[in-house]
Coordinates of N, CA and C in Angstrom, one line a residue:
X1 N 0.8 -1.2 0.0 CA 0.0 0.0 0.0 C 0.9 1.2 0.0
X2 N 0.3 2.4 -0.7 CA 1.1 3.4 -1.0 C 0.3 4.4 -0.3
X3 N 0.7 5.3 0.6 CA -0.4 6.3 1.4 C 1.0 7.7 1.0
X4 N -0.2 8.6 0.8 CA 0.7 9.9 0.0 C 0.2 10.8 0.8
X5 N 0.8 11.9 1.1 CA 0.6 13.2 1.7 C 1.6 14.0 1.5
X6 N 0.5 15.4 1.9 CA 1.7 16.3 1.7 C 1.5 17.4 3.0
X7 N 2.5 18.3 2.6 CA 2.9 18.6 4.2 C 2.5 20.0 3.9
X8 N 2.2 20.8 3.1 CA 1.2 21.8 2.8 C -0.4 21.5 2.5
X9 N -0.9 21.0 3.1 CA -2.2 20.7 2.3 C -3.0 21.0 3.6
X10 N -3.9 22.2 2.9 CA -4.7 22.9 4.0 C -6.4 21.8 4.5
X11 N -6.4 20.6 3.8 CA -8.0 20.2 3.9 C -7.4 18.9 4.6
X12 N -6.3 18.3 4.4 CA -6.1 17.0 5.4 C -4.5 17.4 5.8
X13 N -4.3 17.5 7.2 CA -3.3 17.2 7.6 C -2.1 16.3 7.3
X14 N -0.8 16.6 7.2 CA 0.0 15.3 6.8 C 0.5 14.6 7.6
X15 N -0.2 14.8 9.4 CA 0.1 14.0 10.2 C -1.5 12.7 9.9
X16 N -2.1 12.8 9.4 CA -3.3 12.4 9.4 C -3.0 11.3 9.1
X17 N -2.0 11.5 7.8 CA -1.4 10.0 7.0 C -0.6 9.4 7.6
X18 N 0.4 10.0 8.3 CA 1.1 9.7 9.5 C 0.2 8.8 10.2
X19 N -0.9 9.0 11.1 CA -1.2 8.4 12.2 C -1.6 7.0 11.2
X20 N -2.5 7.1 9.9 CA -3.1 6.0 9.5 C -2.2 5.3 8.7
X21 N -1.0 5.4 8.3 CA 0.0 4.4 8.1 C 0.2 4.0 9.6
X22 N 0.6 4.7 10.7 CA 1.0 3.6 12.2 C -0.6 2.8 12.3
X23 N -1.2 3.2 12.5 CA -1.9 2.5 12.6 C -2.3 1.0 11.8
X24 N -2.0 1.3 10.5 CA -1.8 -0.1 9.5 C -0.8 -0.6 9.7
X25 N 0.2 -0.2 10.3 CA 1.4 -0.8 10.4 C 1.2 -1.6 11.6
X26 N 0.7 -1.3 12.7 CA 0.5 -1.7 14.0 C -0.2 -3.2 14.0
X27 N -1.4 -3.0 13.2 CA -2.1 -4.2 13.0 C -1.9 -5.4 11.9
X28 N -0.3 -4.6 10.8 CA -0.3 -5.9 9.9 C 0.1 -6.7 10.2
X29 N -0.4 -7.8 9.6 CA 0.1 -9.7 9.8 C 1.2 -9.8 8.4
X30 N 0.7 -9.4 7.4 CA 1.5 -9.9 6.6 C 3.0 -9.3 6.0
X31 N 3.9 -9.5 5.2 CA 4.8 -8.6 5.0 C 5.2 -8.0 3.6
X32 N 3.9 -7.5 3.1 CA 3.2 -6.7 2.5 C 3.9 -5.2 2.3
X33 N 4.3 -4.4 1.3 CA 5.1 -3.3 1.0 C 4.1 -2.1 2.1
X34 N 4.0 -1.7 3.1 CA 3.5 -0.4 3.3 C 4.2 1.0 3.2
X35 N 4.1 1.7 2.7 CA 5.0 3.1 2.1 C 4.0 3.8 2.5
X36 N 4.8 5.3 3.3 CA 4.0 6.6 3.6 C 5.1 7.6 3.0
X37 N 4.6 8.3 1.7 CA 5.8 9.2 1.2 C 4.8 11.0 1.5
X38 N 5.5 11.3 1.8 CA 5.2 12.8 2.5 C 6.1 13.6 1.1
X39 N 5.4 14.5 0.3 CA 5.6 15.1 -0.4 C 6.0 16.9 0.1
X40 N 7.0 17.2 0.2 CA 7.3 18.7 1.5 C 6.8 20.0 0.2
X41 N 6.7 19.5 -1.2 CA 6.4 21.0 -1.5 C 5.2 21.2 -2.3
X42 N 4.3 20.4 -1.5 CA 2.7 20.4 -3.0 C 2.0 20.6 -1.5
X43 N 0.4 20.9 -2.2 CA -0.6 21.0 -1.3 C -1.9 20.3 -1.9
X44 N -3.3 20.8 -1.4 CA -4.3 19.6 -1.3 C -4.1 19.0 -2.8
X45 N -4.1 20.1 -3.6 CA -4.5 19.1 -5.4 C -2.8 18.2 -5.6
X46 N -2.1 18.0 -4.7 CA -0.7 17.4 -5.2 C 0.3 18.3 -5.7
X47 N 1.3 17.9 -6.5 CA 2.2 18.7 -6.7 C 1.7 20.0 -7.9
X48 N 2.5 21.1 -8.0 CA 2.2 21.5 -9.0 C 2.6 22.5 -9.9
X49 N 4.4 22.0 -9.9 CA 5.3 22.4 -11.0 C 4.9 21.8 -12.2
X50 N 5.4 22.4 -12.9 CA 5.4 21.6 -15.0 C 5.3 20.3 -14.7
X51 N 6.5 19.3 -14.4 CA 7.1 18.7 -14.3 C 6.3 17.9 -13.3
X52 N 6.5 18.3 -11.7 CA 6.6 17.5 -10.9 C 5.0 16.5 -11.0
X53 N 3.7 17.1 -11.3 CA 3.1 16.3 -11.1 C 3.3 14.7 -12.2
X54 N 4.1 14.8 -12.9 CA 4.3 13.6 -13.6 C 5.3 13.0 -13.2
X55 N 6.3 13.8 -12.3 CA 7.4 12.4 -11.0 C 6.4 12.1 -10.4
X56 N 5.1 12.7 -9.9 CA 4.4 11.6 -8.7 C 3.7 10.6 -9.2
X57 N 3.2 11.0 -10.5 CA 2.2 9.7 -11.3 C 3.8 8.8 -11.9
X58 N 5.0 9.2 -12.1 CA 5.7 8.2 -12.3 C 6.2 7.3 -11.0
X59 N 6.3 8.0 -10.0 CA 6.5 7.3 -8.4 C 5.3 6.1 -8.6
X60 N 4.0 6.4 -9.1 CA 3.1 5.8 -8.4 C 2.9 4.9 -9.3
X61 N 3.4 4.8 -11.0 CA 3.8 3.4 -11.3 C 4.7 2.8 -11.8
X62 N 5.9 3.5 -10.4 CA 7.0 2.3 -10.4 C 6.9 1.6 -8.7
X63 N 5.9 2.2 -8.2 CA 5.5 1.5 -6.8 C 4.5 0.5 -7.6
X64 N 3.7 0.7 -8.5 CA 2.7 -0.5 -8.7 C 3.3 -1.3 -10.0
X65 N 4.1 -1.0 -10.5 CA 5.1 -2.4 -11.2 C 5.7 -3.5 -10.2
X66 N 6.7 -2.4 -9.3 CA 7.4 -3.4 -8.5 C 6.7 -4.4 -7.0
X67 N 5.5 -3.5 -7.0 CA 4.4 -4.6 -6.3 C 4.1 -5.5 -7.4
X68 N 4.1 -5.7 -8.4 CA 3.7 -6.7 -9.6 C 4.7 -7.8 -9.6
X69 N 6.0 -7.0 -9.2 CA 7.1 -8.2 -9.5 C 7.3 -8.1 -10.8
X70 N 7.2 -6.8 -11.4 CA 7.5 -6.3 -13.2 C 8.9 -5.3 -12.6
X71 N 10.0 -5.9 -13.4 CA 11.4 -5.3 -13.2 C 12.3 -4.9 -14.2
X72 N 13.3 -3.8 -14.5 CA 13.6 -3.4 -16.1 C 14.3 -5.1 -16.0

């Protein structure tokens, strides 16, 4: 599981994601990828340089390749 936040975002906190990654972490059984990536310079809509919002959609499918077990 991939849990994203960012640390300007005026409508959810980025401790919010904080607590609900510990808390999934606290109760997993399996050993299952959990990632919490805290984003320090975007806010509620995500990033939002030229650029950057297409490193996060590229982040988000090289996290869901490599949960596939798809590798270069």
């Amino acid at each position: 599981m991939l849990i994203r936040v960012s640390l300007n975002d005026s409508q959810v906190p980025y401790w919010e994601g904080a607590k609900f990654a510990a808390k999934l972490r606290a109760f997993k059984t399996d050993d299952h990828l959990l990632l919490l990536k805290t984003n320090l310079g975007a806010g509620h809509g995500g990033a939002s340089g030229r650029y950057d919002h297409l490193h996060d959609i590229a982040f988000d499918y090289a996290f869901l390749l490599n949960e596939l077990g798809i590798t270069h």
